[in-house]
Amino acid sequence: MATVAAMTDALSARADLFLLEPGFEDPAFPGAVYFDRYSALLEGVLRSYPRLEEVIVVHRVGFERTRGLTLAVREGEAPGRNAVVFRRDDRPTDGYGLTVTDRGATVTAGGFGGLLYGAVSLPRRP
């Protein structure tokens, strides 16, 4: 089993870790308070191994309901430029592939988890 000291020595540059701030609200559901289970799990790891923050820059960010995107869902072939196509294949459920060209992007995944991870990995454009 690797120790925290060995892990910190093995990393030469600090990595960025983005976590959702706990206790966020979703404007679509007023009055309800949420937390992200993965961020909460990682917060626990960081508390248990405080030396990790020597090699990881932790960014705690607020929850935003939307990125201002308007999406149209269509079945079939991509309708043209700037389309995002989602396809399933035989990858593991959370595995995904991402291809970005000047015409658009294709996320290929084995299941919902991979499609979600691929979608949030898409490059952001101003």
Coordinates of C-alpha atoms in Angstrom, one line a residue:
M1 CA 0.0 0.0 0.0
A2 CA 1.4 3.4 -0.9
T3 CA 1.8 5.9 1.8
V4 CA 0.9 9.6 1.6
A5 CA 4.6 10.4 1.8
A6 CA 5.4 8.2 -1.2
M7 CA 2.5 9.7 -3.1
T8 CA 3.5 13.2 -2.4
D9 CA 7.1 12.5 -3.4
A10 CA 6.0 10.9 -6.7
L11 CA 4.1 14.0 -7.8
S12 CA 6.3 16.8 -9.1
A13 CA 3.6 19.4 -9.8
R14 CA 0.5 20.2 -7.8
A15 CA -2.7 18.9 -9.4
D16 CA -6.0 20.7 -9.5
L17 CA -9.0 19.2 -7.8
F18 CA -12.4 20.8 -8.2
L19 CA -15.0 20.0 -5.5
L20 CA -18.6 21.3 -5.2
E21 CA -19.2 23.3 -2.1
P22 CA -21.5 21.4 0.2
G23 CA -25.0 22.6 1.1
F24 CA -25.8 24.1 -2.4
E25 CA -29.2 24.8 -3.6
D26 CA -30.7 24.1 -7.0
P27 CA -32.9 27.0 -8.3
A28 CA -35.1 24.4 -10.0
F29 CA -36.0 23.0 -6.5
P30 CA -36.3 26.0 -4.1
G31 CA -35.7 25.3 -0.4
A32 CA -33.9 22.0 -0.9
V33 CA -30.3 21.7 0.0
Y34 CA -27.9 19.3 -1.7
F35 CA -24.4 17.9 -1.5
D36 CA -22.4 16.0 -4.0
R37 CA -21.5 12.6 -2.7
Y38 CA -18.2 12.4 -4.6
S39 CA -17.1 15.8 -3.3
A40 CA -18.1 14.7 0.2
L41 CA -16.1 11.5 -0.1
L42 CA -13.0 13.4 -1.3
E43 CA -13.4 15.9 1.5
G44 CA -13.2 13.0 3.9
V45 CA -10.0 11.7 2.2
L46 CA -8.4 15.2 2.4
R47 CA -9.3 15.4 6.1
S48 CA -7.8 12.0 6.7
Y49 CA -4.6 12.7 4.8
P50 CA -3.9 16.5 5.2
R51 CA -0.5 16.2 3.4
L52 CA -2.4 15.6 0.2
E53 CA -3.1 19.3 0.1
E54 CA 0.6 19.8 -0.3
V55 CA 0.4 18.3 -3.8
I56 CA -3.2 19.1 -4.7
V57 CA -4.7 22.5 -5.2
V58 CA -8.3 22.2 -4.0
H59 CA -10.8 24.5 -5.6
R60 CA -14.2 24.5 -4.0
V61 CA -16.8 25.8 -6.4
G62 CA -20.4 26.7 -6.2
F63 CA -23.2 24.9 -8.0
E64 CA -24.6 26.5 -11.1
R65 CA -27.8 25.0 -12.5
T66 CA -27.0 25.8 -16.1
R67 CA -24.2 27.0 -18.4
G68 CA -26.7 29.0 -20.5
L69 CA -27.0 26.2 -23.0
T70 CA -30.0 25.4 -25.0
L71 CA -30.1 21.8 -26.2
A72 CA -32.2 20.1 -28.8
V73 CA -32.3 16.4 -28.7
R74 CA -32.8 14.5 -31.9
E75 CA -32.4 10.9 -32.9
G76 CA -30.4 9.9 -36.0
E77 CA -27.4 11.4 -37.6
A78 CA -25.9 14.7 -36.4
P79 CA -27.8 17.6 -37.9
G80 CA -24.7 19.6 -38.9
R81 CA -22.1 21.8 -37.4
N82 CA -21.6 22.2 -33.7
A83 CA -23.6 19.1 -32.9
V84 CA -22.9 16.9 -29.9
V85 CA -23.5 13.2 -30.6
F86 CA -23.9 10.6 -27.9
R87 CA -23.4 7.0 -28.7
R88 CA -23.3 3.8 -26.7
D89 CA -20.7 1.0 -27.2
D90 CA -19.2 -1.9 -25.3
R91 CA -17.0 0.2 -22.9
P92 CA -17.5 -0.2 -19.2
T93 CA -20.5 1.7 -17.9
D94 CA -18.4 4.7 -16.7
G95 CA -15.9 4.6 -19.5
Y96 CA -16.1 7.1 -22.4
G97 CA -14.3 8.4 -25.5
L98 CA -14.5 12.0 -26.6
T99 CA -13.8 13.1 -30.1
V100 CA -13.9 16.8 -31.0
T101 CA -13.6 18.2 -34.5
D102 CA -14.4 21.5 -36.2
R103 CA -17.9 20.0 -36.9
G104 CA -18.8 19.1 -33.4
A105 CA -18.2 16.5 -30.7
T106 CA -19.0 12.8 -30.2
V107 CA -19.2 11.2 -26.8
T108 CA -19.1 7.4 -26.9
A109 CA -19.8 5.5 -23.7
G110 CA -20.9 2.2 -22.3
G111 CA -23.6 3.6 -20.1
F112 CA -25.1 6.7 -18.4
G113 CA -22.1 7.4 -16.2
G114 CA -19.7 7.5 -19.2
L115 CA -22.1 9.7 -21.2
L116 CA -22.3 12.1 -18.3
Y117 CA -18.6 12.2 -17.7
G118 CA -18.0 12.7 -21.4
A119 CA -20.5 15.5 -21.6
V120 CA -19.0 17.4 -18.7
S121 CA -15.5 16.9 -20.3
L122 CA -16.5 18.8 -23.4
P123 CA -14.4 21.8 -24.1
R124 CA -16.0 25.1 -23.0
R125 CA -16.3 27.9 -25.4
P126 CA -16.8 31.5 -24.4

